[in-house]
Structure formats: C-alpha cells, structure tokens
C-alpha cells in the first residue's frame, strides 16, 4: 500500500485551515488506495484528524519554529521509511525544506511565495496567481520543480463538487463563517451590529463556530437572546449549510473557494495578515470585499452591513456573481492534487 505522510499543524493561533485542506487531499488519497499518516508538532489537532479515520504521529516539537525539529523530523522520515511528504505550514525555512527534500519527495502547499522553495512539487491555488511570474525564479535556477497552480487545484472536499445553485428571489438566510479561531471576535461584533439594523435584524443567521473559537460564550449568549441566530459547531456538511443560505459573510481563505464552488453570493473580509489581497475578489467581479478587520474593524463591519443590504435589494447582482463564482471553481482540486501525489 502506498504510504503518504502529511506534515501540518493546527491550534488556537493558526486555526484549522491548513489541517482541513490537507484532510481534503488525504480523503482523496485514501480513495486511491493510499495509507495517510498525519505528522504533528503537538496533540491539539489530533482529534480533528483521527475522527476522520487517519493515523496521527506527534513529534512533540514547537509548531512555529520548525528549524528546531530538523533533526527530529529527519530521524522520523528515516526510521519510518517515508517516501513522500506533503508539507503545509507558513513556518517553513529553506533549511527545513531542504532537509526533507534531501531524504524524500516533498510536495509543498504555498500561499505566500516567500522564497525559492526546495520542493519537488509546489501547489499554489490562488485564483488570481500570475503563473508565469510564480514559475520565473525556478526557471532561472533551472530547477526540475513541478507546479500545480491556479484555482483548478483548490483542495476542497468532495461535497463541493459542482452542483448548480439557484439564487432565490429573497434574501432570508445569511451564513457567517470567520475561521477556526476568530481571535478578533468578528462574528460576535457583526451580529450585534446587524441585530440593531431594521433591514437586517429579521434575517436568519447561521454562524459556523470553529473548534478553537474562544468567543463561544458570547455567541451562545447572542443565540439565547435572538431566536434568528443559530450556531453550528463540528460541522461535517458545510456545503449543505452554504447552499441553504442566500448570502455569506466570510473570512478570506479556503472557505471563499468553497463558497465559489457552491455559488453563494459572498461578502469577504480579511481577519489575518496572510489574507491580504482579498480585495481581488471584488476587483475581478466574484465577491464583494468588506475590508480588513484587524486594521479597521469598524469600517469592515460597516461595509458588511451596507453590502448585505445592497444584496437584499439586487437579485440580478446576486444571480450574476453566483454564476461567475461557480465558473471559477469546480470542486475537483483535491482529486487532482491527490492523483499527482499518488503517482509521485
């Protein structure tokens, strides 16, 4: 049986986005017949991974200083006969990656193009990536790197495969999803604002609460206070909740691609420094951009409110963006990545 190892972390600081996209790829690898083992710095994301039926090994290292685990992970690779590593972390260094590439095949999921990565394969699925510019430095160095670039490689779960979405005449339900941690408490602050606006206070709000969300007590209090606020934890059918709503308000990240696959008219915002550039969604005509919550929370929340009201009164706009969104993402990116890894 083909053995694949995935080195990734998740916790209260970096949330679960990296783990979730790796799980999407892992599920497709399992369908192909591979055995997948997740390798973690610590135990925090273990339950999330094991509940999906995957093996977990813990290195007992520091998740945000990967150079400290170079010798440890190198020994792990050698002792376990690791043939392929899928790596997903913003805390990689050239030295750390080179160690892996020296002893086994390395596939890296990249969002930031920070330096010339010593990997066999690079995955960068940004919808607006300049593929020629991304490849250029590797071409100059004459590396033999393989590139999986663009939105056809967005690693979504199978539930996000293309299903045409019918835009309903009226906006009645709104999905709010602000990542696995929501350290800024965007959801809570936004809900309080919307409940005080006559155009928004009667809508149903379905709030996805991440497993590391530390504002759960406030959200539960809001749910108890308002019958039209509904919290959802440990969601395993995200696409169903998306398609059940008429508009989404979402943090930028992989979730925006899920929303594209579902065709849900979306208001996106930035809640972390690695999400800068989300304004491109509006510039390219796919979503409305509300702003950067960690730089100007009040402006961002105000833009969410105004845009939601505009969506309520503009069926044609919602129909146009829904169709455009679904044309960008077909939901088969995880399958394409898994097939590449399996055949390495």
mmCIF file of C-alpha atoms in Angstrom:
data_model
loop_
_atom_site.group_PDB
_atom_site.id
_atom_site.type_symbol
_atom_site.label_atom_id
_atom_site.label_comp_id
_atom_site.label_asym_id
_atom_site.label_seq_id
_atom_site.Cartn_x
_atom_site.Cartn_y
_atom_site.Cartn_z
ATOM 1 C CA UNK A 1 0.000 0.000 0.000
ATOM 2 C CA UNK A 2 1.251 3.459 -0.919
ATOM 3 C CA UNK A 3 2.317 5.407 2.189
ATOM 4 C CA UNK A 4 1.862 9.196 2.287
ATOM 5 C CA UNK A 5 2.827 11.432 5.211
ATOM 6 C CA UNK A 6 1.370 14.901 5.780
ATOM 7 C CA UNK A 7 3.249 17.375 7.987
ATOM 8 C CA UNK A 8 0.801 20.030 9.214
ATOM 9 C CA UNK A 9 -0.316 21.809 12.399
ATOM 10 C CA UNK A 10 -3.442 23.453 13.786
ATOM 11 C CA UNK A 11 -4.181 25.313 17.009
ATOM 12 C CA UNK A 12 -5.770 28.381 18.603
ATOM 13 C CA UNK A 13 -3.346 30.700 16.798
ATOM 14 C CA UNK A 14 -3.247 29.382 13.227
ATOM 15 C CA UNK A 15 -6.723 27.775 13.355
ATOM 16 C CA UNK A 16 -7.587 24.683 11.322
ATOM 17 C CA UNK A 17 -7.407 25.839 7.695
ATOM 18 C CA UNK A 18 -4.151 24.040 6.947
ATOM 19 C CA UNK A 19 -5.412 20.831 8.537
ATOM 20 C CA UNK A 20 -8.754 20.971 6.735
ATOM 21 C CA UNK A 21 -7.292 21.363 3.267
ATOM 22 C CA UNK A 22 -4.835 18.558 3.951
ATOM 23 C CA UNK A 23 -7.732 16.370 5.104
ATOM 24 C CA UNK A 24 -9.460 17.034 1.778
ATOM 25 C CA UNK A 25 -6.400 15.769 -0.075
ATOM 26 C CA UNK A 26 -5.967 12.867 2.365
ATOM 27 C CA UNK A 27 -9.511 11.667 1.731
ATOM 28 C CA UNK A 28 -8.857 11.540 -1.998
ATOM 29 C CA UNK A 29 -5.562 9.718 -1.414
ATOM 30 C CA UNK A 30 -7.451 7.133 0.655
ATOM 31 C CA UNK A 31 -9.900 6.618 -2.213
ATOM 32 C CA UNK A 32 -6.911 5.965 -4.485
ATOM 33 C CA UNK A 33 -5.707 3.288 -2.065
ATOM 34 C CA UNK A 34 -3.008 5.117 -0.089
ATOM 35 C CA UNK A 35 -2.466 4.987 3.666
ATOM 36 C CA UNK A 36 -2.107 8.516 5.018
ATOM 37 C CA UNK A 37 -0.386 9.460 8.264
ATOM 38 C CA UNK A 38 -0.537 12.996 9.665
ATOM 39 C CA UNK A 39 2.611 14.180 11.461
ATOM 40 C CA UNK A 40 2.026 16.967 14.006
ATOM 41 C CA UNK A 41 4.129 19.127 16.298
ATOM 42 C CA UNK A 42 1.650 18.614 19.145
ATOM 43 C CA UNK A 43 -1.659 16.962 20.037
ATOM 44 C CA UNK A 44 -4.026 19.871 19.502
ATOM 45 C CA UNK A 45 -5.411 18.903 16.069
ATOM 46 C CA UNK A 46 -5.243 15.145 16.767
ATOM 47 C CA UNK A 47 -8.960 14.648 17.473
ATOM 48 C CA UNK A 48 -9.987 16.562 14.351
ATOM 49 C CA UNK A 49 -7.835 14.256 12.222
ATOM 50 C CA UNK A 50 -8.466 10.938 13.953
ATOM 51 C CA UNK A 51 -12.230 11.401 13.800
ATOM 52 C CA UNK A 52 -11.831 11.301 10.016
ATOM 53 C CA UNK A 53 -10.086 7.947 10.299
ATOM 54 C CA UNK A 54 -6.463 8.901 9.681
ATOM 55 C CA UNK A 55 -3.324 7.885 11.573
ATOM 56 C CA UNK A 56 -1.529 10.540 13.637
ATOM 57 C CA UNK A 57 2.060 10.753 14.876
ATOM 58 C CA UNK A 58 3.177 13.575 17.188
ATOM 59 C CA UNK A 59 6.757 14.872 17.176
ATOM 60 C CA UNK A 60 6.490 16.895 20.431
ATOM 61 C CA UNK A 61 8.137 19.900 18.811
ATOM 62 C CA UNK A 62 7.416 23.642 18.506
ATOM 63 C CA UNK A 63 4.898 24.324 15.737
ATOM 64 C CA UNK A 64 6.131 27.839 14.921
ATOM 65 C CA UNK A 65 9.888 27.125 14.953
ATOM 66 C CA UNK A 66 10.345 24.243 12.540
ATOM 67 C CA UNK A 67 14.129 24.547 12.410
ATOM 68 C CA UNK A 68 14.150 23.130 15.948
ATOM 69 C CA UNK A 69 12.694 19.889 14.658
ATOM 70 C CA UNK A 70 15.006 19.389 11.670
ATOM 71 C CA UNK A 71 16.918 16.515 13.270
ATOM 72 C CA UNK A 72 13.784 15.058 14.862
ATOM 73 C CA UNK A 73 11.785 15.011 11.646
ATOM 74 C CA UNK A 74 14.739 13.759 9.635
ATOM 75 C CA UNK A 75 15.075 10.802 12.017
ATOM 76 C CA UNK A 76 11.320 10.209 11.793
ATOM 77 C CA UNK A 77 11.494 10.125 7.994
ATOM 78 C CA UNK A 78 14.366 7.644 8.002
ATOM 79 C CA UNK A 79 13.007 5.401 10.766
ATOM 80 C CA UNK A 80 9.574 5.159 9.155
ATOM 81 C CA UNK A 81 10.749 4.791 5.578
ATOM 82 C CA UNK A 82 8.800 7.873 4.492
ATOM 83 C CA UNK A 83 8.625 8.093 0.698
ATOM 84 C CA UNK A 84 6.512 11.216 0.188
ATOM 85 C CA UNK A 85 5.830 14.230 2.436
ATOM 86 C CA UNK A 86 3.043 16.736 1.846
ATOM 87 C CA UNK A 87 4.024 19.835 3.835
ATOM 88 C CA UNK A 88 1.663 22.671 4.793
ATOM 89 C CA UNK A 89 2.999 25.375 7.126
ATOM 90 C CA UNK A 90 3.829 29.068 6.951
ATOM 91 C CA UNK A 91 6.754 28.498 9.327
ATOM 92 C CA UNK A 92 8.983 26.623 6.916
ATOM 93 C CA UNK A 93 12.536 27.737 6.229
ATOM 94 C CA UNK A 94 14.795 26.881 3.336
ATOM 95 C CA UNK A 95 16.917 24.734 5.653
ATOM 96 C CA UNK A 96 13.930 22.798 6.955
ATOM 97 C CA UNK A 97 12.550 22.116 3.494
ATOM 98 C CA UNK A 98 15.942 21.215 2.087
ATOM 99 C CA UNK A 99 16.375 18.591 4.807
ATOM 100 C CA UNK A 100 13.118 16.929 3.736
ATOM 101 C CA UNK A 101 13.911 17.201 0.022
ATOM 102 C CA UNK A 102 17.327 15.597 0.627
ATOM 103 C CA UNK A 103 15.799 12.424 2.085
ATOM 104 C CA UNK A 104 12.401 12.027 0.419
ATOM 105 C CA UNK A 105 9.975 13.544 -2.112
ATOM 106 C CA UNK A 106 8.472 16.837 -0.972
ATOM 107 C CA UNK A 107 5.206 18.480 -2.026
ATOM 108 C CA UNK A 108 4.555 21.921 -0.517
ATOM 109 C CA UNK A 109 1.292 23.872 -0.372
ATOM 110 C CA UNK A 110 2.257 27.527 -0.748
ATOM 111 C CA UNK A 111 0.177 30.664 -0.219
ATOM 112 C CA UNK A 112 2.839 33.345 0.128
ATOM 113 C CA UNK A 113 5.807 32.754 -2.259
ATOM 114 C CA UNK A 114 8.261 33.846 0.412
ATOM 115 C CA UNK A 115 11.399 32.342 -1.090
ATOM 116 C CA UNK A 116 12.606 29.761 -3.636
ATOM 117 C CA UNK A 117 11.228 26.552 -2.170
ATOM 118 C CA UNK A 118 13.401 23.410 -2.485
ATOM 119 C CA UNK A 119 10.472 21.096 -3.238
ATOM 120 C CA UNK A 120 9.710 18.534 -5.899
ATOM 121 C CA UNK A 121 6.184 19.903 -6.359
ATOM 122 C CA UNK A 122 4.627 23.240 -5.443
ATOM 123 C CA UNK A 123 0.890 23.715 -5.059
ATOM 124 C CA UNK A 124 -0.411 27.300 -5.141
ATOM 125 C CA UNK A 125 -4.112 27.521 -5.849
ATOM 126 C CA UNK A 126 -4.740 31.272 -5.649
ATOM 127 C CA UNK A 127 -7.428 32.175 -8.150
ATOM 128 C CA UNK A 128 -5.535 35.239 -9.347
ATOM 129 C CA UNK A 129 -1.979 33.931 -9.252
ATOM 130 C CA UNK A 130 0.358 35.083 -12.017
ATOM 131 C CA UNK A 131 1.555 31.644 -13.033
ATOM 132 C CA UNK A 132 4.332 32.932 -15.302
ATOM 133 C CA UNK A 133 5.751 35.179 -12.575
ATOM 134 C CA UNK A 134 5.478 32.397 -9.991
ATOM 135 C CA UNK A 135 7.468 29.976 -12.171
ATOM 136 C CA UNK A 136 10.070 32.520 -13.285
ATOM 137 C CA UNK A 137 12.623 32.265 -10.422
ATOM 138 C CA UNK A 138 12.562 28.474 -10.623
ATOM 139 C CA UNK A 139 13.093 28.601 -14.374
ATOM 140 C CA UNK A 140 16.061 30.934 -13.854
ATOM 141 C CA UNK A 141 17.600 28.421 -11.444
ATOM 142 C CA UNK A 142 16.747 25.570 -13.849
ATOM 143 C CA UNK A 143 15.080 23.502 -11.156
ATOM 144 C CA UNK A 144 13.026 20.434 -12.050
ATOM 145 C CA UNK A 145 10.109 21.589 -9.871
ATOM 146 C CA UNK A 146 6.587 20.552 -10.848
ATOM 147 C CA UNK A 147 3.876 23.223 -10.455
ATOM 148 C CA UNK A 148 0.195 22.758 -9.648
ATOM 149 C CA UNK A 149 -1.061 26.330 -9.970
ATOM 150 C CA UNK A 150 -4.403 28.096 -10.110
ATOM 151 C CA UNK A 151 -7.962 27.561 -8.953
ATOM 152 C CA UNK A 152 -8.242 24.137 -10.580
ATOM 153 C CA UNK A 153 -6.118 22.910 -7.647
ATOM 154 C CA UNK A 154 -8.168 24.332 -4.767
ATOM 155 C CA UNK A 155 -8.219 21.365 -2.321
ATOM 156 C CA UNK A 156 -11.895 21.102 -1.447
ATOM 157 C CA UNK A 157 -13.796 18.149 -0.044
ATOM 158 C CA UNK A 158 -15.840 16.026 -2.417
ATOM 159 C CA UNK A 159 -19.063 17.587 -1.134
ATOM 160 C CA UNK A 160 -18.094 20.753 -3.031
ATOM 161 C CA UNK A 161 -18.161 19.147 -6.467
ATOM 162 C CA UNK A 162 -20.232 21.203 -8.880
ATOM 163 C CA UNK A 163 -23.961 21.420 -8.190
ATOM 164 C CA UNK A 164 -25.794 24.311 -9.928
ATOM 165 C CA UNK A 165 -27.118 26.817 -7.380
ATOM 166 C CA UNK A 166 -30.484 28.507 -7.879
ATOM 167 C CA UNK A 167 -30.453 32.037 -6.475
ATOM 168 C CA UNK A 168 -33.670 32.613 -4.560
ATOM 169 C CA UNK A 169 -35.761 35.750 -5.054
ATOM 170 C CA UNK A 170 -35.431 36.956 -1.476
ATOM 171 C CA UNK A 171 -32.532 37.033 0.976
ATOM 172 C CA UNK A 172 -33.758 35.264 4.079
ATOM 173 C CA UNK A 173 -30.720 33.377 5.480
ATOM 174 C CA UNK A 174 -27.141 34.531 5.924
ATOM 175 C CA UNK A 175 -24.113 32.329 6.617
ATOM 176 C CA UNK A 176 -21.349 33.801 8.798
ATOM 177 C CA UNK A 177 -18.017 31.997 8.898
ATOM 178 C CA UNK A 178 -14.949 33.611 10.428
ATOM 179 C CA UNK A 179 -12.372 30.839 10.603
ATOM 180 C CA UNK A 180 -11.396 28.295 13.203
ATOM 181 C CA UNK A 181 -10.417 30.802 15.909
ATOM 182 C CA UNK A 182 -11.936 34.230 15.149
ATOM 183 C CA UNK A 183 -9.478 35.867 17.541
ATOM 184 C CA UNK A 184 -10.930 39.294 16.713
ATOM 185 C CA UNK A 185 -14.476 38.155 17.557
ATOM 186 C CA UNK A 186 -15.701 39.373 14.175
ATOM 187 C CA UNK A 187 -18.799 37.160 14.279
ATOM 188 C CA UNK A 188 -19.945 38.436 17.670
ATOM 189 C CA UNK A 189 -19.360 42.101 16.820
ATOM 190 C CA UNK A 190 -21.029 41.748 13.432
ATOM 191 C CA UNK A 191 -24.101 40.020 14.854
ATOM 192 C CA UNK A 192 -24.612 42.766 17.437
ATOM 193 C CA UNK A 193 -24.468 45.381 14.689
ATOM 194 C CA UNK A 194 -26.857 43.511 12.383
ATOM 195 C CA UNK A 195 -29.384 42.911 15.149
ATOM 196 C CA UNK A 196 -29.640 46.692 15.577
ATOM 197 C CA UNK A 197 -30.416 47.430 11.919
ATOM 198 C CA UNK A 198 -34.021 47.357 10.758
ATOM 199 C CA UNK A 199 -33.064 45.919 7.330
ATOM 200 C CA UNK A 200 -31.052 43.084 8.827
ATOM 201 C CA UNK A 201 -32.484 42.188 12.220
ATOM 202 C CA UNK A 202 -35.167 39.797 10.895
ATOM 203 C CA UNK A 203 -32.876 37.656 8.728
ATOM 204 C CA UNK A 204 -31.799 34.201 9.898
ATOM 205 C CA UNK A 205 -28.091 33.988 10.700
ATOM 206 C CA UNK A 206 -26.266 30.664 10.619
ATOM 207 C CA UNK A 207 -22.893 31.026 12.320
ATOM 208 C CA UNK A 208 -20.153 28.411 11.879
ATOM 209 C CA UNK A 209 -18.232 28.193 15.156
ATOM 210 C CA UNK A 210 -14.676 26.866 14.742
ATOM 211 C CA UNK A 211 -13.274 24.327 17.172
ATOM 212 C CA UNK A 212 -10.703 26.830 18.524
ATOM 213 C CA UNK A 213 -13.129 29.762 18.819
ATOM 214 C CA UNK A 214 -12.584 31.429 22.193
ATOM 215 C CA UNK A 215 -15.650 33.683 21.942
ATOM 216 C CA UNK A 216 -18.156 30.855 22.193
ATOM 217 C CA UNK A 217 -19.707 32.146 25.432
ATOM 218 C CA UNK A 218 -20.631 35.463 23.817
ATOM 219 C CA UNK A 219 -22.019 33.726 20.740
ATOM 220 C CA UNK A 220 -24.136 31.436 22.919
ATOM 221 C CA UNK A 221 -25.433 34.486 24.761
ATOM 222 C CA UNK A 222 -26.453 36.090 21.461
ATOM 223 C CA UNK A 223 -28.151 32.880 20.354
ATOM 224 C CA UNK A 224 -30.153 32.843 23.603
ATOM 225 C CA UNK A 225 -31.111 36.471 23.132
ATOM 226 C CA UNK A 226 -32.156 36.274 19.461
ATOM 227 C CA UNK A 227 -34.173 33.403 18.025
ATOM 228 C CA UNK A 228 -32.865 34.049 14.499
ATOM 229 C CA UNK A 229 -29.205 33.411 15.416
ATOM 230 C CA UNK A 230 -28.204 29.779 15.021
ATOM 231 C CA UNK A 231 -24.766 28.424 15.971
ATOM 232 C CA UNK A 232 -23.264 25.356 14.301
ATOM 233 C CA UNK A 233 -20.237 23.502 15.689
ATOM 234 C CA UNK A 234 -18.304 20.489 14.408
ATOM 235 C CA UNK A 235 -19.953 20.906 11.015
ATOM 236 C CA UNK A 236 -19.402 17.966 8.670
ATOM 237 C CA UNK A 237 -21.807 19.076 5.934
ATOM 238 C CA UNK A 238 -20.610 22.614 5.246
ATOM 239 C CA UNK A 239 -21.763 22.631 1.630
ATOM 240 C CA UNK A 240 -25.338 21.947 2.745
ATOM 241 C CA UNK A 241 -25.331 24.918 5.089
ATOM 242 C CA UNK A 242 -23.834 27.124 2.394
ATOM 243 C CA UNK A 243 -26.446 26.124 -0.160
ATOM 244 C CA UNK A 244 -29.210 26.605 2.402
ATOM 245 C CA UNK A 245 -28.284 30.296 2.753
ATOM 246 C CA UNK A 246 -28.777 33.184 0.347
ATOM 247 C CA UNK A 247 -25.703 35.277 1.203
ATOM 248 C CA UNK A 248 -22.457 34.503 3.039
ATOM 249 C CA UNK A 249 -20.162 36.742 5.053
ATOM 250 C CA UNK A 250 -16.812 35.000 5.187
ATOM 251 C CA UNK A 251 -13.210 35.441 6.189
ATOM 252 C CA UNK A 252 -10.881 35.171 3.219
ATOM 253 C CA UNK A 253 -9.146 31.827 2.814
ATOM 254 C CA UNK A 254 -10.109 28.397 1.531
ATOM 255 C CA UNK A 255 -13.718 28.981 2.622
ATOM 256 C CA UNK A 256 -14.102 31.583 -0.118
ATOM 257 C CA UNK A 257 -13.324 28.859 -2.675
ATOM 258 C CA UNK A 258 -15.894 26.581 -1.064
ATOM 259 C CA UNK A 259 -18.427 29.355 -1.436
ATOM 260 C CA UNK A 260 -17.428 29.781 -5.072
ATOM 261 C CA UNK A 261 -17.998 26.080 -5.703
ATOM 262 C CA UNK A 262 -21.458 26.403 -4.137
ATOM 263 C CA UNK A 263 -22.236 29.678 -5.926
ATOM 264 C CA UNK A 264 -23.298 31.590 -2.800
ATOM 265 C CA UNK A 265 -23.144 35.405 -3.181
ATOM 266 C CA UNK A 266 -20.443 36.372 -0.710
ATOM 267 C CA UNK A 267 -19.049 39.296 1.245
ATOM 268 C CA UNK A 268 -15.419 38.558 2.118
ATOM 269 C CA UNK A 269 -13.134 40.202 4.642
ATOM 270 C CA UNK A 270 -9.603 39.816 5.931
ATOM 271 C CA UNK A 271 -9.075 38.747 9.530
ATOM 272 C CA UNK A 272 -5.382 37.750 9.387
ATOM 273 C CA UNK A 273 -2.244 39.133 7.764
ATOM 274 C CA UNK A 274 -1.906 36.126 5.433
ATOM 275 C CA UNK A 275 -5.285 37.015 3.881
ATOM 276 C CA UNK A 276 -4.237 40.393 2.474
ATOM 277 C CA UNK A 277 -5.133 40.761 -1.178
ATOM 278 C CA UNK A 278 -8.729 39.578 -0.775
ATOM 279 C CA UNK A 279 -9.813 42.783 -2.498
ATOM 280 C CA UNK A 280 -9.034 40.940 -5.746
ATOM 281 C CA UNK A 281 -12.272 39.006 -5.305
ATOM 282 C CA UNK A 282 -14.160 42.279 -5.809
ATOM 283 C CA UNK A 283 -11.837 43.664 -8.466
ATOM 284 C CA UNK A 284 -12.350 40.530 -10.577
ATOM 285 C CA UNK A 285 -16.109 40.593 -10.071
ATOM 286 C CA UNK A 286 -16.586 37.466 -7.938
ATOM 287 C CA UNK A 287 -17.409 38.778 -4.460
ATOM 288 C CA UNK A 288 -17.893 41.974 -2.511
ATOM 289 C CA UNK A 289 -14.935 42.974 -0.329
ATOM 290 C CA UNK A 290 -15.668 44.440 3.121
ATOM 291 C CA UNK A 291 -12.130 45.283 4.173
ATOM 292 C CA UNK A 292 -9.513 44.337 6.728
ATOM 293 C CA UNK A 293 -10.915 43.649 10.204
ATOM 294 C CA UNK A 294 -7.605 43.680 12.049
ATOM 295 C CA UNK A 295 -6.675 47.086 10.593
ATOM 296 C CA UNK A 296 -10.061 48.802 10.806
ATOM 297 C CA UNK A 297 -12.768 46.740 12.467
ATOM 298 C CA UNK A 298 -15.470 49.409 12.398
ATOM 299 C CA UNK A 299 -15.103 50.125 8.688
ATOM 300 C CA UNK A 300 -15.084 46.421 7.903
ATOM 301 C CA UNK A 301 -18.259 45.738 9.883
ATOM 302 C CA UNK A 302 -19.969 48.759 8.363
ATOM 303 C CA UNK A 303 -19.097 47.534 4.851
ATOM 304 C CA UNK A 304 -20.512 44.101 5.673
ATOM 305 C CA UNK A 305 -23.765 45.702 6.795
ATOM 306 C CA UNK A 306 -24.100 48.015 3.783
ATOM 307 C CA UNK A 307 -23.244 45.295 1.285
ATOM 308 C CA UNK A 308 -25.691 42.842 2.835
ATOM 309 C CA UNK A 309 -28.450 45.434 2.462
ATOM 310 C CA UNK A 310 -27.448 46.024 -1.168
ATOM 311 C CA UNK A 311 -27.554 42.289 -1.872
ATOM 312 C CA UNK A 312 -31.067 42.126 -0.393
ATOM 313 C CA UNK A 313 -32.380 44.565 -2.964
ATOM 314 C CA UNK A 314 -30.457 43.350 -6.011
ATOM 315 C CA UNK A 315 -31.479 39.900 -7.260
ATOM 316 C CA UNK A 316 -29.804 40.389 -10.626
ATOM 317 C CA UNK A 317 -26.442 41.102 -8.988
ATOM 318 C CA UNK A 318 -26.720 38.006 -6.822
ATOM 319 C CA UNK A 319 -27.540 35.898 -9.876
ATOM 320 C CA UNK A 320 -24.596 37.310 -11.824
ATOM 321 C CA UNK A 321 -21.978 36.776 -9.122
ATOM 322 C CA UNK A 322 -23.305 33.292 -8.295
ATOM 323 C CA UNK A 323 -22.865 32.134 -11.867
ATOM 324 C CA UNK A 324 -19.439 33.751 -12.099
ATOM 325 C CA UNK A 325 -18.273 32.165 -8.838
ATOM 326 C CA UNK A 326 -19.221 28.660 -9.928
ATOM 327 C CA UNK A 327 -17.366 29.136 -13.208
ATOM 328 C CA UNK A 328 -14.121 29.606 -11.249
ATOM 329 C CA UNK A 329 -14.074 26.501 -9.010
ATOM 330 C CA UNK A 330 -15.312 23.030 -9.946
ATOM 331 C CA UNK A 331 -14.525 21.371 -6.592
ATOM 332 C CA UNK A 332 -12.113 18.778 -8.026
ATOM 333 C CA UNK A 333 -8.807 20.306 -6.945
ATOM 334 C CA UNK A 334 -8.172 17.823 -4.123
ATOM 335 C CA UNK A 335 -8.646 14.964 -6.588
ATOM 336 C CA UNK A 336 -6.067 16.473 -8.965
ATOM 337 C CA UNK A 337 -3.523 17.029 -6.177
ATOM 338 C CA UNK A 338 -4.064 13.527 -4.744
ATOM 339 C CA UNK A 339 -3.577 11.897 -8.128
ATOM 340 C CA UNK A 340 -0.301 13.761 -8.570
ATOM 341 C CA UNK A 341 0.943 12.765 -5.106
ATOM 342 C CA UNK A 342 -0.138 9.159 -5.533
ATOM 343 C CA UNK A 343 1.815 8.902 -8.787
ATOM 344 C CA UNK A 344 4.996 10.528 -7.430
#
